[in-house]
Amino acid sequence: MKTTPYAKPIDHLIEALTRLPGIGKKTASRLAFYILRSGLSEAQELAQAILEVKEKIHLCSLCFNLTDEDPCRVCQDNHRNKEILCVVEGPNDLMAIENTVEFKGRYHVLHGTLSPLDGIGPEDIKIRELMGRLRKERISEVILATNPTVEGGATMLYLTELIKPLGIKVTRIAYGIPMGGEIEYADVMTLSKALEGRREI
Amino acid sequence: MKTTPYAKPIDHLIEALTRLPGIGKKTASRLAFYILRSGLSEAQELAQAILEVKEKIHLCSLCFNLTDEDPCRVCQDNHRNKEILCVVEGPNDLMAIENTVEFKGRYHVLHGTLSPLDGIGPEDIKIRELMGRLRKERISEVILATNPTVEGGATMLYLTELIKPLGIKVTRIAYGIPMGGEIEYADVMTLSKALEGRREI
């Protein structure tokens, strides 16, 4: 009789955990054994939480943020300036900006960037939906907060050309030296952008 | 109206994931968003695998290995030498030894080590059960494969004193330079053990 090292249910769990990003075989084993040792209720809570996000979380029909209500809490918030729309690549970017507690407008989540090499065109991200909002809602400024990457830049250019003819102000977030960063160690591109974006003091 | 950053189910999942060892807030968010983006069936499989280990995995009533059958597959295996018992601290150690495909005896899993400072005494690990087996089964050699740590060493000494009077041969695994290791970089303790354990060639 061949003895397989782990019992099947343990193998299953390790396998399922290994599918998560950044979780290798070793980490998966460690997590599996932790789950084995932990209380039943803790394991049930984790399993329940996994099922719950799949069941309850969907995209806001207005801004395409991840939400369990529709419209999402940001779109529902009447204290926000409805005339300013910040366009981001993904829900995580929205979160990062929310965390600053600086921005008081609303968002539009693209769910990606234009990337012809990967076959991602305007139809694959929420651009049509953005244009629909711009025509329907009374918006005076669109802040483009895509990432300073090739794809983010291409998306920004594409959107600028689409939005400007509507007579809406289009801005982008500032690029430059990150706070706490050191000029000495900044990469050439960042430093160029920081120089280019200099402001009178 | 206060807008909380993430929708509640996402917060729940991040919280539940953060309880896992070595998973911080950032990694938990990354995993949560991965689960959000992944297919429903993949998420269900993961949740199911978590519940399944809690439901189906228990300790083998003979060796205390983690198992979904009782006795476990190692204990059931009739091709194994029933006279040699390898004592390990945990199921992971058993697995590591199984992976060598060298050992053909059976195991006894202590589920810990003696550690007076942490309040872990002989009654807290499977020592009474080990002694019970030694009295009942026909065992000629006990290999102590505890870790070369203070606690592992203390446990080894304690067990040796208990087992030797039964007229059973007690051995321990060899300590020394790991294969592929370099003497130049070996720590003093390892090198001392390697010298001490030298063998004629």
GROMACS .gro file of C-alpha atoms in nm:
model
  402
    1MET     CA    1   0.000   0.000   0.000
    2LYS     CA    2   0.139   0.333  -0.106
    3THR     CA    3   0.129   0.592   0.172
    4THR     CA    4   0.079   0.942   0.037
    5PRO     CA    5   0.246   1.195   0.264
    6TYR     CA    6  -0.052   1.411   0.363
    7ALA     CA    7  -0.411   1.308   0.407
    8LYS     CA    8  -0.618   1.410   0.101
    9PRO     CA    9  -0.809   1.699   0.262
   10ILE     CA   10  -0.477   1.857   0.363
   11ASP     CA   11  -0.345   1.815   0.008
   12HIS     CA   12  -0.661   1.978  -0.127
   13LEU     CA   13  -0.625   2.276   0.101
   14ILE     CA   14  -0.255   2.322   0.019
   15GLU     CA   15  -0.340   2.300  -0.350
   16ALA     CA   16  -0.619   2.557  -0.321
   17LEU     CA   17  -0.398   2.794  -0.122
   18THR     CA   18  -0.112   2.757  -0.372
   19ARG     CA   19  -0.338   2.910  -0.638
   20LEU     CA   20  -0.339   3.241  -0.450
   21PRO     CA   21  -0.086   3.495  -0.580
   22GLY     CA   22   0.252   3.494  -0.406
   23ILE     CA   23   0.169   3.179  -0.208
   24GLY     CA   24   0.416   2.900  -0.282
   25LYS     CA   25   0.403   2.538  -0.173
   26LYS     CA   26   0.587   2.607   0.153
   27THR     CA   27   0.371   2.901   0.260
   28ALA     CA   28   0.058   2.710   0.161
   29SER     CA   29   0.162   2.420   0.386
   30ARG     CA   30   0.229   2.657   0.671
   31LEU     CA   31  -0.111   2.821   0.630
   32ALA     CA   32  -0.285   2.484   0.597
   33PHE     CA   33  -0.128   2.359   0.919
   34TYR     CA   34  -0.222   2.680   1.092
   35ILE     CA   35  -0.583   2.634   0.981
   36LEU     CA   36  -0.568   2.275   1.103
   37ARG     CA   37  -0.453   2.384   1.445
   38SER     CA   38  -0.685   2.683   1.475
   39GLY     CA   39  -1.032   2.669   1.622
   40LEU     CA   40  -1.324   2.548   1.415
   41SER     CA   41  -1.499   2.884   1.434
   42GLU     CA   42  -1.194   3.070   1.305
   43ALA     CA   43  -1.172   2.839   1.003
   44GLN     CA   44  -1.544   2.872   0.942
   45GLU     CA   45  -1.519   3.249   0.956
   46LEU     CA   46  -1.246   3.246   0.693
   47ALA     CA   47  -1.440   3.014   0.465
   48GLN     CA   48  -1.755   3.220   0.517
   49ALA     CA   49  -1.569   3.544   0.442
   50ILE     CA   50  -1.443   3.398   0.114
   51LEU     CA   51  -1.790   3.290   0.009
   52GLU     CA   52  -1.940   3.618   0.122
   53VAL     CA   53  -1.724   3.839  -0.098
   54LYS     CA   54  -1.813   3.627  -0.400
   55GLU     CA   55  -2.180   3.643  -0.313
   56LYS     CA   56  -2.221   4.001  -0.200
   57ILE     CA   57  -1.957   4.206  -0.377
   58HIS     CA   58  -2.029   4.337  -0.724
   59LEU     CA   59  -1.954   4.652  -0.921
   60CYS     CA   60  -2.128   4.981  -0.848
   61SER     CA   61  -2.349   5.056  -1.147
   62LEU     CA   62  -2.234   5.420  -1.144
   63CYS     CA   63  -1.860   5.425  -1.074
   64PHE     CA   64  -1.772   5.051  -1.100
   65ASN     CA   65  -1.614   5.045  -0.757
   66LEU     CA   66  -1.643   4.712  -0.572
   67THR     CA   67  -1.942   4.734  -0.343
   68ASP     CA   68  -2.207   4.543  -0.152
   69GLU     CA   69  -2.469   4.814  -0.212
   70ASP     CA   70  -2.573   4.981  -0.534
   71PRO     CA   71  -2.486   5.260  -0.582
   72CYS     CA   72  -2.175   5.223  -0.366
   73ARG     CA   73  -2.124   5.423  -0.048
   74VAL     CA   74  -1.902   5.678  -0.221
   75CYS     CA   75  -2.160   5.745  -0.492
   76GLN     CA   76  -2.436   5.762  -0.229
   77ASP     CA   77  -2.246   6.019  -0.020
   78ASN     CA   78  -2.425   6.353  -0.064
   79HIS     CA   79  -2.142   6.547   0.097
   80ARG     CA   80  -1.922   6.486  -0.200
   81ASN     CA   81  -1.864   6.727  -0.485
   82LYS     CA   82  -2.048   6.569  -0.774
   83GLU     CA   83  -1.880   6.790  -1.031
   84ILE     CA   84  -1.533   6.642  -0.990
   85LEU     CA   85  -1.464   6.293  -1.113
   86CYS     CA   86  -1.140   6.109  -1.044
   87VAL     CA   87  -1.065   5.834  -1.295
   88VAL     CA   88  -0.858   5.543  -1.160
   89GLU     CA   89  -0.739   5.212  -1.299
   90GLY     CA   90  -0.866   4.988  -1.022
   91PRO     CA   91  -1.053   4.969  -0.691
   92ASN     CA   92  -0.721   4.965  -0.503
   93ASP     CA   93  -0.627   5.301  -0.651
   94LEU     CA   94  -0.963   5.438  -0.540
   95MET     CA   95  -0.890   5.310  -0.189
   96ALA     CA   96  -0.545   5.466  -0.186
   97ILE     CA   97  -0.690   5.804  -0.278
   98GLU     CA   98  -0.974   5.767  -0.025
   99ASN     CA   99  -0.714   5.702   0.244
  100THR     CA  100  -0.562   6.044   0.191
  101VAL     CA  101  -0.898   6.195   0.302
  102GLU     CA  102  -0.809   6.481   0.064
  103PHE     CA  103  -1.032   6.411  -0.228
  104LYS     CA  104  -1.398   6.498  -0.187
  105GLY     CA  105  -1.525   6.429  -0.536
  106ARG     CA  106  -1.639   6.101  -0.685
  107TYR     CA  107  -1.469   5.828  -0.887
  108HIS     CA  108  -1.482   5.626  -1.200
  109VAL     CA  109  -1.302   5.293  -1.199
  110LEU     CA  110  -1.174   5.181  -1.538
  111HIS     CA  111  -1.083   4.825  -1.436
  112GLY     CA  112  -0.768   4.823  -1.641
  113THR     CA  113  -0.567   5.032  -1.883
  114LEU     CA  114  -0.539   5.038  -2.258
  115SER     CA  115  -0.273   4.787  -2.355
  116PRO     CA  116  -0.271   4.702  -2.725
  117LEU     CA  117   0.009   4.448  -2.677
  118ASP     CA  118  -0.213   4.252  -2.436
  119GLY     CA  119  -0.514   4.300  -2.663
  120ILE     CA  120  -0.687   4.538  -2.423
  121GLY     CA  121  -0.866   4.810  -2.617
  122PRO     CA  122  -1.113   5.087  -2.522
  123GLU     CA  123  -1.404   4.840  -2.528
  124ASP     CA  124  -1.241   4.622  -2.262
  125ILE     CA  125  -1.233   4.884  -1.987
  126LYS     CA  126  -1.508   5.113  -1.857
  127ILE     CA  127  -1.446   5.399  -2.103
  128ARG     CA  128  -1.785   5.392  -2.274
  129GLU     CA  129  -1.944   5.405  -1.930
  130LEU     CA  130  -1.724   5.702  -1.836
  131MET     CA  131  -1.827   5.891  -2.147
  132GLY     CA  132  -2.190   5.814  -2.070
  133ARG     CA  133  -2.152   5.966  -1.724
  134LEU     CA  134  -1.981   6.274  -1.863
  135ARG     CA  135  -2.272   6.333  -2.097
  136LYS     CA  136  -2.540   6.267  -1.834
  137GLU     CA  137  -2.392   6.408  -1.512
  138ARG     CA  138  -2.295   6.772  -1.464
  139ILE     CA  139  -1.919   6.731  -1.436
  140SER     CA  140  -1.675   7.022  -1.454
  141GLU     CA  141  -1.339   6.848  -1.399
  142VAL     CA  142  -1.202   6.502  -1.467
  143ILE     CA  143  -0.886   6.416  -1.276
  144LEU     CA  144  -0.696   6.137  -1.448
  145ALA     CA  145  -0.521   5.932  -1.180
  146THR     CA  146  -0.383   5.647  -1.389
  147ASN     CA  147  -0.046   5.506  -1.294
  148PRO     CA  148   0.269   5.666  -1.439
  149THR     CA  149   0.338   5.364  -1.661
  150VAL     CA  150   0.336   5.327  -2.037
  151GLU     CA  151  -0.018   5.184  -2.028
  152GLY     CA  152  -0.139   5.440  -1.775
  153GLY     CA  153   0.005   5.718  -1.989
  154ALA     CA  154  -0.154   5.583  -2.307
  155THR     CA  155  -0.490   5.557  -2.132
  156MET     CA  156  -0.454   5.914  -2.004
  157LEU     CA  157  -0.382   6.048  -2.352
  158TYR     CA  158  -0.669   5.855  -2.503
  159LEU     CA  159  -0.914   5.980  -2.242
  160THR     CA  160  -0.789   6.338  -2.268
  161GLU     CA  161  -0.863   6.340  -2.640
  162LEU     CA  162  -1.211   6.200  -2.582
  163ILE     CA  163  -1.305   6.428  -2.293
  164LYS     CA  164  -1.162   6.767  -2.391
  165PRO     CA  165  -1.402   6.818  -2.685
  166LEU     CA  166  -1.687   6.798  -2.431
  167GLY     CA  167  -1.560   7.122  -2.279
  168ILE     CA  168  -1.469   6.954  -1.950
  169LYS     CA  169  -1.147   7.046  -1.771
  170VAL     CA  170  -0.906   6.749  -1.771
  171THR     CA  171  -0.623   6.734  -1.517
  172ARG     CA  172  -0.382   6.467  -1.407
  173ILE     CA  173  -0.223   6.404  -1.067
  174ALA     CA  174   0.131   6.536  -1.017
  175TYR     CA  175   0.435   6.321  -1.080
  176GLY     CA  176   0.753   6.389  -0.888
  177ILE     CA  177   0.978   6.295  -0.602
  178PRO     CA  178   0.783   6.093  -0.344
  179MET     CA  179   0.770   6.247   0.003
  180GLY     CA  180   1.057   6.112   0.212
  181GLY     CA  181   1.236   6.011  -0.107
  182GLU     CA  182   1.587   6.126  -0.187
  183ILE     CA  183   1.674   6.316  -0.501
  184GLU     CA  184   2.007   6.137  -0.512
  185TYR     CA  185   1.834   5.805  -0.554
  186ALA     CA  186   1.538   5.909  -0.766
  187ASP     CA  187   1.525   5.746  -1.108
  188VAL     CA  188   1.585   5.962  -1.413
  189MET     CA  189   1.222   5.957  -1.529
  190THR     CA  190   1.088   6.065  -1.191
  191LEU     CA  191   1.343   6.341  -1.161
  192SER     CA  192   1.266   6.467  -1.512
  193LYS     CA  193   0.896   6.473  -1.427
  194ALA     CA  194   0.970   6.651  -1.100
  195LEU     CA  195   1.170   6.921  -1.284
  196GLU     CA  196   0.913   6.953  -1.556
  197GLY     CA  197   0.637   6.991  -1.299
  198ARG     CA  198   0.818   7.253  -1.090
  199ARG     CA  199   0.605   7.523  -0.931
  200GLU     CA  200   0.683   7.876  -0.828
  201ILE     CA  201   0.716   7.923  -0.451
  202MET     CA  202  -2.269   5.985   0.581
  203LYS     CA  203  -1.932   5.832   0.656
  204THR     CA  204  -1.797   5.624   0.370
  205THR     CA  205  -1.590   5.332   0.491
  206PRO     CA  206  -1.317   5.252   0.242
  207TYR     CA  207  -1.403   4.892   0.155
  208ALA     CA  208  -1.741   4.728   0.146
  209LYS     CA  209  -1.798   4.524   0.464
  210PRO     CA  210  -1.759   4.176   0.311
  211ILE     CA  211  -1.419   4.278   0.174
  212ASP     CA  212  -1.317   4.408   0.516
  213HIS     CA  213  -1.428   4.081   0.674
  214LEU     CA  214  -1.222   3.877   0.433
  215ILE     CA  215  -0.913   4.093   0.479
  216GLU     CA  216  -0.954   4.064   0.855
  217ALA     CA  217  -0.994   3.686   0.841
  218LEU     CA  218  -0.688   3.651   0.616
  219THR     CA  219  -0.479   3.877   0.841
  220ARG     CA  220  -0.520   3.622   1.121
  221LEU     CA  221  -0.316   3.370   0.920
  222PRO     CA  222   0.051   3.354   1.017
  223GLY     CA  223   0.285   3.574   0.814
  224ILE     CA  224  -0.004   3.746   0.634
  225GLY     CA  225  -0.002   4.121   0.695
  226LYS     CA  226  -0.265   4.376   0.600
  227LYS     CA  227  -0.112   4.439   0.257
  228THR     CA  228  -0.084   4.072   0.161
  229ALA     CA  229  -0.434   4.009   0.296
  230SER     CA  230  -0.573   4.286   0.072
  231ARG     CA  231  -0.388   4.146  -0.227
  232LEU     CA  232  -0.527   3.797  -0.160
  233ALA     CA  233  -0.878   3.933  -0.099
  234PHE     CA  234  -0.876   4.120  -0.429
  235TYR     CA  235  -0.744   3.812  -0.603
  236ILE     CA  236  -1.031   3.610  -0.459
  237LEU     CA  237  -1.273   3.883  -0.570
  238ARG     CA  238  -1.145   3.867  -0.925
  239SER     CA  239  -1.119   3.489  -0.943
  240GLY     CA  240  -1.397   3.261  -1.059
  241LEU     CA  241  -1.677   3.164  -0.823
  242SER     CA  242  -1.582   2.797  -0.839
  243GLU     CA  243  -1.221   2.867  -0.743
  244ALA     CA  244  -1.332   3.062  -0.436
  245GLN     CA  245  -1.580   2.791  -0.344
  246GLU     CA  246  -1.310   2.528  -0.374
  247LEU     CA  247  -1.086   2.720  -0.136
  248ALA     CA  248  -1.365   2.771   0.118
  249GLN     CA  249  -1.463   2.407   0.087
  250ALA     CA  250  -1.103   2.291   0.134
  251ILE     CA  251  -1.079   2.496   0.455
  252LEU     CA  252  -1.400   2.348   0.594
  253GLU     CA  253  -1.301   2.000   0.484
  254VAL     CA  254  -0.974   1.988   0.676
  255LYS     CA  255  -1.155   2.097   0.991
  256GLU     CA  256  -1.422   1.838   0.936
  257LYS     CA  257  -1.222   1.538   0.817
  258ILE     CA  258  -0.875   1.572   0.964
  259HIS     CA  259  -0.811   1.441   1.314
  260LEU     CA  260  -0.527   1.270   1.494
  261CYS     CA  261  -0.441   0.907   1.431
  262SER     CA  262  -0.530   0.719   1.748
  263LEU     CA  263  -0.202   0.526   1.729
  264CYS     CA  264   0.072   0.769   1.624
  265PHE     CA  265  -0.112   1.107   1.648
  266ASN     CA  266  -0.027   1.199   1.291
  267LEU     CA  267  -0.287   1.417   1.116
  268THR     CA  268  -0.513   1.188   0.916
  269ASP     CA  269  -0.852   1.144   0.755
  270GLU     CA  270  -0.856   0.772   0.833
  271ASP     CA  271  -0.794   0.594   1.160
  272PRO     CA  272  -0.540   0.450   1.195
  273CYS     CA  273  -0.353   0.673   0.951
  274ARG     CA  274  -0.208   0.544   0.626
  275VAL     CA  275   0.142   0.513   0.773
  276CYS     CA  276   0.018   0.303   1.064
  277GLN     CA  277  -0.195   0.092   0.829
  278ASP     CA  278   0.099   0.018   0.600
  279ASN     CA  279   0.196  -0.345   0.652
  280HIS     CA  280   0.521  -0.310   0.461
  281ARG     CA  281   0.668  -0.102   0.740
  282ASN     CA  282   0.894  -0.228   1.014
  283LYS     CA  283   0.674  -0.219   1.321
  284GLU     CA  284   0.968  -0.258   1.556
  285ILE     CA  285   1.122   0.082   1.486
  286LEU     CA  286   0.948   0.394   1.609
  287CYS     CA  287   1.059   0.743   1.512
  288VAL     CA  288   0.949   1.010   1.761
  289VAL     CA  289   0.897   1.357   1.611
  290GLU     CA  290   0.775   1.690   1.745
  291GLY     CA  291   0.506   1.757   1.485
  292PRO     CA  292   0.330   1.629   1.173
  293ASN     CA  293   0.554   1.844   0.955
  294ASP     CA  294   0.862   1.665   1.086
  295LEU     CA  295   0.699   1.332   1.005
  296MET     CA  296   0.637   1.460   0.653
  297ALA     CA  297   0.996   1.574   0.613
  298ILE     CA  298   1.124   1.231   0.713
  299GLU     CA  299   0.871   1.056   0.488
  300ASN     CA  300   0.995   1.266   0.198
  301THR     CA  301   1.343   1.115   0.231
  302VAL     CA  302   1.187   0.773   0.150
  303GLU     CA  303   1.464   0.632   0.372
  304PHE     CA  304   1.275   0.549   0.687
  305LYS     CA  305   1.060   0.241   0.678
  306GLY     CA  306   0.948   0.224   1.038
  307ARG     CA  307   0.656   0.398   1.204
  308TYR     CA  308   0.615   0.723   1.393
  309HIS     CA  309   0.495   0.880   1.710
  310VAL     CA  310   0.405   1.250   1.697
  311LEU     CA  311   0.450   1.434   2.026
  312HIS     CA  312   0.271   1.754   1.921
  313GLY     CA  313   0.520   1.978   2.094
  314THR     CA  314   0.827   1.970   2.313
  315LEU     CA  315   0.882   2.002   2.682
  316SER     CA  316   0.918   2.371   2.758
  317PRO     CA  317   0.891   2.455   3.127
  318LEU     CA  318   0.923   2.827   3.055
  319ASP     CA  319   0.609   2.813   2.843
  320GLY     CA  320   0.438   2.589   3.094
  321ILE     CA  321   0.452   2.282   2.868
  322GLY     CA  322   0.518   1.970   3.073
  323PRO     CA  323   0.511   1.596   3.000
  324GLU     CA  324   0.132   1.585   3.038
  325ASP     CA  325   0.085   1.842   2.759
  326ILE     CA  326   0.245   1.638   2.482
  327LYS     CA  327   0.186   1.279   2.374
  328ILE     CA  328   0.441   1.120   2.609
  329ARG     CA  329   0.201   0.907   2.811
  330GLU     CA  330   0.065   0.774   2.483
  331LEU     CA  331   0.417   0.696   2.364
  332MET     CA  332   0.495   0.503   2.680
  333GLY     CA  333   0.169   0.315   2.638
  334ARG     CA  334   0.272   0.206   2.290
  335LEU     CA  335   0.616   0.099   2.406
  336ARG     CA  336   0.458  -0.125   2.665
  337LYS     CA  337   0.197  -0.269   2.429
  338GLU     CA  338   0.373  -0.293   2.093
  339ARG     CA  339   0.686  -0.499   2.029
  340ILE     CA  340   0.932  -0.217   1.966
  341SER     CA  341   1.307  -0.270   1.955
  342GLU     CA  342   1.434   0.079   1.872
  343VAL     CA  343   1.310   0.430   1.933
  344ILE     CA  344   1.470   0.698   1.714
  345LEU     CA  345   1.438   1.041   1.872
  346ALA     CA  346   1.408   1.297   1.591
  347THR     CA  347   1.336   1.611   1.791
  348ASN     CA  348   1.482   1.938   1.668
  349PRO     CA  349   1.835   2.035   1.779
  350THR     CA  350   1.701   2.317   1.999
  351VAL     CA  351   1.702   2.361   2.375
  352GLU     CA  352   1.346   2.230   2.401
  353GLY     CA  353   1.409   1.948   2.155
  354GLY     CA  354   1.717   1.849   2.352
  355ALA     CA  355   1.536   1.856   2.686
  356THR     CA  356   1.256   1.643   2.544
  357MET     CA  357   1.511   1.397   2.409
  358LEU     CA  358   1.683   1.362   2.744
  359TYR     CA  359   1.354   1.321   2.926
  360LEU     CA  360   1.236   1.051   2.686
  361THR     CA  361   1.569   0.871   2.695
  362GLU     CA  362   1.546   0.838   3.072
  363LEU     CA  363   1.192   0.708   3.047
  364ILE     CA  364   1.251   0.461   2.766
  365LYS     CA  365   1.592   0.310   2.844
  366PRO     CA  366   1.472   0.127   3.157
  367LEU     CA  367   1.228  -0.062   2.932
  368GLY     CA  368   1.528  -0.228   2.763
  369ILE     CA  369   1.454  -0.058   2.432
  370LYS     CA  370   1.738   0.082   2.220
  371VAL     CA  371   1.718   0.461   2.205
  372THR     CA  372   1.895   0.650   1.925
  373ARG     CA  373   1.887   1.005   1.797
  374ILE     CA  374   1.933   1.139   1.445
  375ALA     CA  375   2.280   1.272   1.360
  376TYR     CA  376   2.364   1.640   1.398
  377GLY     CA  377   2.630   1.790   1.176
  378ILE     CA  378   2.713   1.996   0.872
  379PRO     CA  379   2.415   2.004   0.635
  380MET     CA  380   2.483   1.861   0.289
  381GLY     CA  381   2.591   2.140   0.058
  382GLY     CA  382   2.681   2.349   0.360
  383GLU     CA  383   3.023   2.502   0.407
  384ILE     CA  384   3.236   2.434   0.710
  385GLU     CA  385   3.367   2.790   0.692
  386TYR     CA  386   3.018   2.925   0.751
  387ALA     CA  387   2.884   2.663   0.989
  388ASP     CA  388   2.792   2.795   1.333
  389VAL     CA  389   3.004   2.689   1.628
  390MET     CA  390   2.740   2.459   1.775
  391THR     CA  391   2.686   2.272   1.450
  392LEU     CA  392   3.058   2.234   1.396
  393SER     CA  393   3.111   2.106   1.750
  394LYS     CA  394   2.833   1.851   1.699
  395ALA     CA  395   2.984   1.750   1.366
  396LEU     CA  396   3.324   1.690   1.527
  397GLU     CA  397   3.174   1.511   1.821
  398GLY     CA  398   2.976   1.284   1.591
  399ARG     CA  399   3.270   1.200   1.363
  400ARG     CA  400   3.280   0.847   1.225
  401GLU     CA  401   3.564   0.629   1.110
  402ILE     CA  402   3.589   0.594   0.733
   0.00000   0.00000   0.00000
